[in-house]
Amino acid sequence: MGLDVQALDSVYGRPAASVDVRLDRADNGQWVVDARAVTDHEGRVKEWRGHKLDRGLYRIVFGSDRYFVGLGLSAAYPEIVVVFRMIDEACTYQIQVLLSPHSYSAYFGSFN
């Protein structure tokens, strides 16, 4: 149960370390902050793997602007938002985001 989150840097072909990440959940039409973290040297948020999530709508916000500014680059997307639905709270879901200054792609899957 939980989330396996990873940010990857497509410019340099490596994990995106030190990216600010926020997990929000939908509550009566509003987004409520559920957790905050910073990606580690593997671009992962390991502490969220055991984070129990109820069924419902969530979003992960990746702070790409600060990350790319730190590399001396300018990002077209200051934040990258991935909205997803938690269908089964017994599953661990994997979310990977491939970052670049002018594009991104996201993957969503399950380990179960």
PDB file of C-alpha atoms in Angstrom:
ATOM      1  CA  MET A   1       0.000   0.000   0.000  1.00  0.00           C
ATOM      2  CA  GLY A   2       1.188   3.510  -0.700  1.00  0.00           C
ATOM      3  CA  LEU A   3       3.098   5.249  -3.451  1.00  0.00           C
ATOM      4  CA  ASP A   4       6.434   4.681  -5.101  1.00  0.00           C
ATOM      5  CA  VAL A   5       7.270   8.106  -6.572  1.00  0.00           C
ATOM      6  CA  GLN A   6      10.295   8.852  -8.745  1.00  0.00           C
ATOM      7  CA  ALA A   7      11.404  11.897 -10.744  1.00  0.00           C
ATOM      8  CA  LEU A   8      13.888  11.402 -13.592  1.00  0.00           C
ATOM      9  CA  ASP A   9      15.882  14.095 -15.412  1.00  0.00           C
ATOM     10  CA  SER A  10      15.770  13.593 -19.190  1.00  0.00           C
ATOM     11  CA  VAL A  11      18.315  16.384 -19.826  1.00  0.00           C
ATOM     12  CA  TYR A  12      21.157  14.605 -18.029  1.00  0.00           C
ATOM     13  CA  GLY A  13      19.777  11.062 -18.038  1.00  0.00           C
ATOM     14  CA  ARG A  14      19.802  10.629 -14.267  1.00  0.00           C
ATOM     15  CA  PRO A  15      17.492  10.676 -11.256  1.00  0.00           C
ATOM     16  CA  ALA A  16      16.193  14.137 -10.385  1.00  0.00           C
ATOM     17  CA  ALA A  17      17.448  14.635  -6.820  1.00  0.00           C
ATOM     18  CA  SER A  18      16.234  17.412  -4.491  1.00  0.00           C
ATOM     19  CA  VAL A  19      12.919  18.053  -6.240  1.00  0.00           C
ATOM     20  CA  ASP A  20      10.193  19.387  -3.931  1.00  0.00           C
ATOM     21  CA  VAL A  21       7.159  17.102  -4.068  1.00  0.00           C
ATOM     22  CA  ARG A  22       3.724  17.556  -2.543  1.00  0.00           C
ATOM     23  CA  LEU A  23       0.888  15.046  -2.269  1.00  0.00           C
ATOM     24  CA  ASP A  24      -2.636  16.510  -2.175  1.00  0.00           C
ATOM     25  CA  ARG A  25      -5.963  14.733  -1.776  1.00  0.00           C
ATOM     26  CA  ALA A  26      -9.374  15.885  -2.932  1.00  0.00           C
ATOM     27  CA  ASP A  27     -11.764  16.707  -0.116  1.00  0.00           C
ATOM     28  CA  ASN A  28     -15.207  18.151  -0.912  1.00  0.00           C
ATOM     29  CA  GLY A  29     -14.005  19.829  -4.101  1.00  0.00           C
ATOM     30  CA  GLN A  30     -10.830  21.280  -2.523  1.00  0.00           C
ATOM     31  CA  TRP A  31      -7.226  20.089  -2.567  1.00  0.00           C
ATOM     32  CA  VAL A  32      -5.803  19.393   0.889  1.00  0.00           C
ATOM     33  CA  VAL A  33      -2.069  18.849   1.471  1.00  0.00           C
ATOM     34  CA  ASP A  34      -1.496  15.278   2.629  1.00  0.00           C
ATOM     35  CA  ALA A  35       2.330  15.118   2.621  1.00  0.00           C
ATOM     36  CA  ARG A  36       5.463  16.968   1.530  1.00  0.00           C
ATOM     37  CA  ALA A  37       8.870  15.570   0.652  1.00  0.00           C
ATOM     38  CA  VAL A  38      12.062  16.100  -1.336  1.00  0.00           C
ATOM     39  CA  THR A  39      13.345  13.464  -3.751  1.00  0.00           C
ATOM     40  CA  ASP A  40      16.476  11.613  -2.649  1.00  0.00           C
ATOM     41  CA  HIS A  41      19.624  10.836  -4.694  1.00  0.00           C
ATOM     42  CA  GLU A  42      17.628   8.232  -6.664  1.00  0.00           C
ATOM     43  CA  GLY A  43      14.900  10.776  -7.430  1.00  0.00           C
ATOM     44  CA  ARG A  44      12.550   8.850  -5.134  1.00  0.00           C
ATOM     45  CA  VAL A  45      10.233   9.655  -2.254  1.00  0.00           C
ATOM     46  CA  LYS A  46      10.751   6.449  -0.291  1.00  0.00           C
ATOM     47  CA  GLU A  47       8.830   7.525   2.802  1.00  0.00           C
ATOM     48  CA  TRP A  48       5.567   7.475   0.847  1.00  0.00           C
ATOM     49  CA  ARG A  49       5.792   3.738   0.131  1.00  0.00           C
ATOM     50  CA  GLY A  50       4.258   2.999   3.524  1.00  0.00           C
ATOM     51  CA  HIS A  51       1.935   6.015   3.507  1.00  0.00           C
ATOM     52  CA  LYS A  52      -1.615   4.652   3.764  1.00  0.00           C
ATOM     53  CA  LEU A  53      -3.911   6.244   1.223  1.00  0.00           C
ATOM     54  CA  ASP A  54      -7.667   5.848   1.157  1.00  0.00           C
ATOM     55  CA  ARG A  55      -9.540   5.415  -2.103  1.00  0.00           C
ATOM     56  CA  GLY A  56     -10.129   8.666  -3.916  1.00  0.00           C
ATOM     57  CA  LEU A  57      -8.611  11.396  -6.041  1.00  0.00           C
ATOM     58  CA  TYR A  58      -5.054  12.622  -5.411  1.00  0.00           C
ATOM     59  CA  ARG A  59      -2.444  14.763  -7.097  1.00  0.00           C
ATOM     60  CA  ILE A  60       1.315  14.969  -6.869  1.00  0.00           C
ATOM     61  CA  VAL A  61       2.922  18.351  -7.523  1.00  0.00           C
ATOM     62  CA  PHE A  62       6.580  18.311  -8.592  1.00  0.00           C
ATOM     63  CA  GLY A  63       8.453  21.618  -8.119  1.00  0.00           C
ATOM     64  CA  SER A  64      10.325  21.552 -11.428  1.00  0.00           C
ATOM     65  CA  ASP A  65      11.126  25.281 -11.522  1.00  0.00           C
ATOM     66  CA  ARG A  66      13.472  25.310  -8.516  1.00  0.00           C
ATOM     67  CA  TYR A  67      15.076  22.088  -9.715  1.00  0.00           C
ATOM     68  CA  PHE A  68      15.920  23.421 -13.186  1.00  0.00           C
ATOM     69  CA  VAL A  69      16.941  26.879 -11.925  1.00  0.00           C
ATOM     70  CA  GLY A  70      19.453  25.041  -9.720  1.00  0.00           C
ATOM     71  CA  LEU A  71      20.904  23.537 -12.894  1.00  0.00           C
ATOM     72  CA  GLY A  72      21.101  26.945 -14.592  1.00  0.00           C
ATOM     73  CA  LEU A  73      18.098  26.242 -16.838  1.00  0.00           C
ATOM     74  CA  SER A  74      14.695  27.860 -17.241  1.00  0.00           C
ATOM     75  CA  ALA A  75      11.607  25.639 -17.082  1.00  0.00           C
ATOM     76  CA  ALA A  76       8.451  26.200 -19.114  1.00  0.00           C
ATOM     77  CA  TYR A  77       6.479  24.312 -16.446  1.00  0.00           C
ATOM     78  CA  PRO A  78       7.198  25.689 -12.960  1.00  0.00           C
ATOM     79  CA  GLU A  79       5.164  22.820 -11.505  1.00  0.00           C
ATOM     80  CA  ILE A  80       4.239  19.464 -12.924  1.00  0.00           C
ATOM     81  CA  VAL A  81       0.964  18.102 -11.612  1.00  0.00           C
ATOM     82  CA  VAL A  82      -0.056  14.464 -11.893  1.00  0.00           C
ATOM     83  CA  VAL A  83      -3.658  13.749 -10.887  1.00  0.00           C
ATOM     84  CA  PHE A  84      -4.563  10.126 -10.217  1.00  0.00           C
ATOM     85  CA  ARG A  85      -7.224   7.981  -8.637  1.00  0.00           C
ATOM     86  CA  MET A  86      -6.418   5.609  -5.760  1.00  0.00           C
ATOM     87  CA  ILE A  87      -8.597   2.629  -6.604  1.00  0.00           C
ATOM     88  CA  ASP A  88      -7.371  -0.029  -4.184  1.00  0.00           C
ATOM     89  CA  GLU A  89      -5.779   1.000  -0.896  1.00  0.00           C
ATOM     90  CA  ALA A  90      -4.139  -2.443  -0.606  1.00  0.00           C
ATOM     91  CA  CYS A  91      -1.973  -1.727  -3.690  1.00  0.00           C
ATOM     92  CA  THR A  92       1.282   0.159  -3.991  1.00  0.00           C
ATOM     93  CA  TYR A  93       1.128   2.444  -7.006  1.00  0.00           C
ATOM     94  CA  GLN A  94       4.157   3.635  -8.938  1.00  0.00           C
ATOM     95  CA  ILE A  95       4.300   7.124 -10.386  1.00  0.00           C
ATOM     96  CA  GLN A  96       7.322   8.173 -12.428  1.00  0.00           C
ATOM     97  CA  VAL A  97       7.774  11.568 -14.025  1.00  0.00           C
ATOM     98  CA  LEU A  98      10.371  12.253 -16.697  1.00  0.00           C
ATOM     99  CA  LEU A  99      11.307  15.941 -16.452  1.00  0.00           C
ATOM    100  CA  SER A 100      12.831  18.279 -18.997  1.00  0.00           C
ATOM    101  CA  PRO A 101      12.698  22.086 -19.177  1.00  0.00           C
ATOM    102  CA  HIS A 102      10.021  22.137 -21.911  1.00  0.00           C
ATOM    103  CA  SER A 103       8.194  18.832 -21.598  1.00  0.00           C
ATOM    104  CA  TYR A 104       7.383  16.001 -19.254  1.00  0.00           C
ATOM    105  CA  SER A 105       5.803  12.579 -19.304  1.00  0.00           C
ATOM    106  CA  ALA A 106       4.238  10.544 -16.536  1.00  0.00           C
ATOM    107  CA  TYR A 107       3.804   6.842 -15.886  1.00  0.00           C
ATOM    108  CA  PHE A 108       1.251   5.311 -13.505  1.00  0.00           C
ATOM    109  CA  GLY A 109       1.216   1.630 -12.609  1.00  0.00           C
ATOM    110  CA  SER A 110       0.773  -0.871  -9.808  1.00  0.00           C
ATOM    111  CA  PHE A 111       3.112  -3.368  -8.143  1.00  0.00           C
ATOM    112  CA  ASN A 112       0.204  -5.679  -7.278  1.00  0.00           C
TER     113      ASN A 112
END
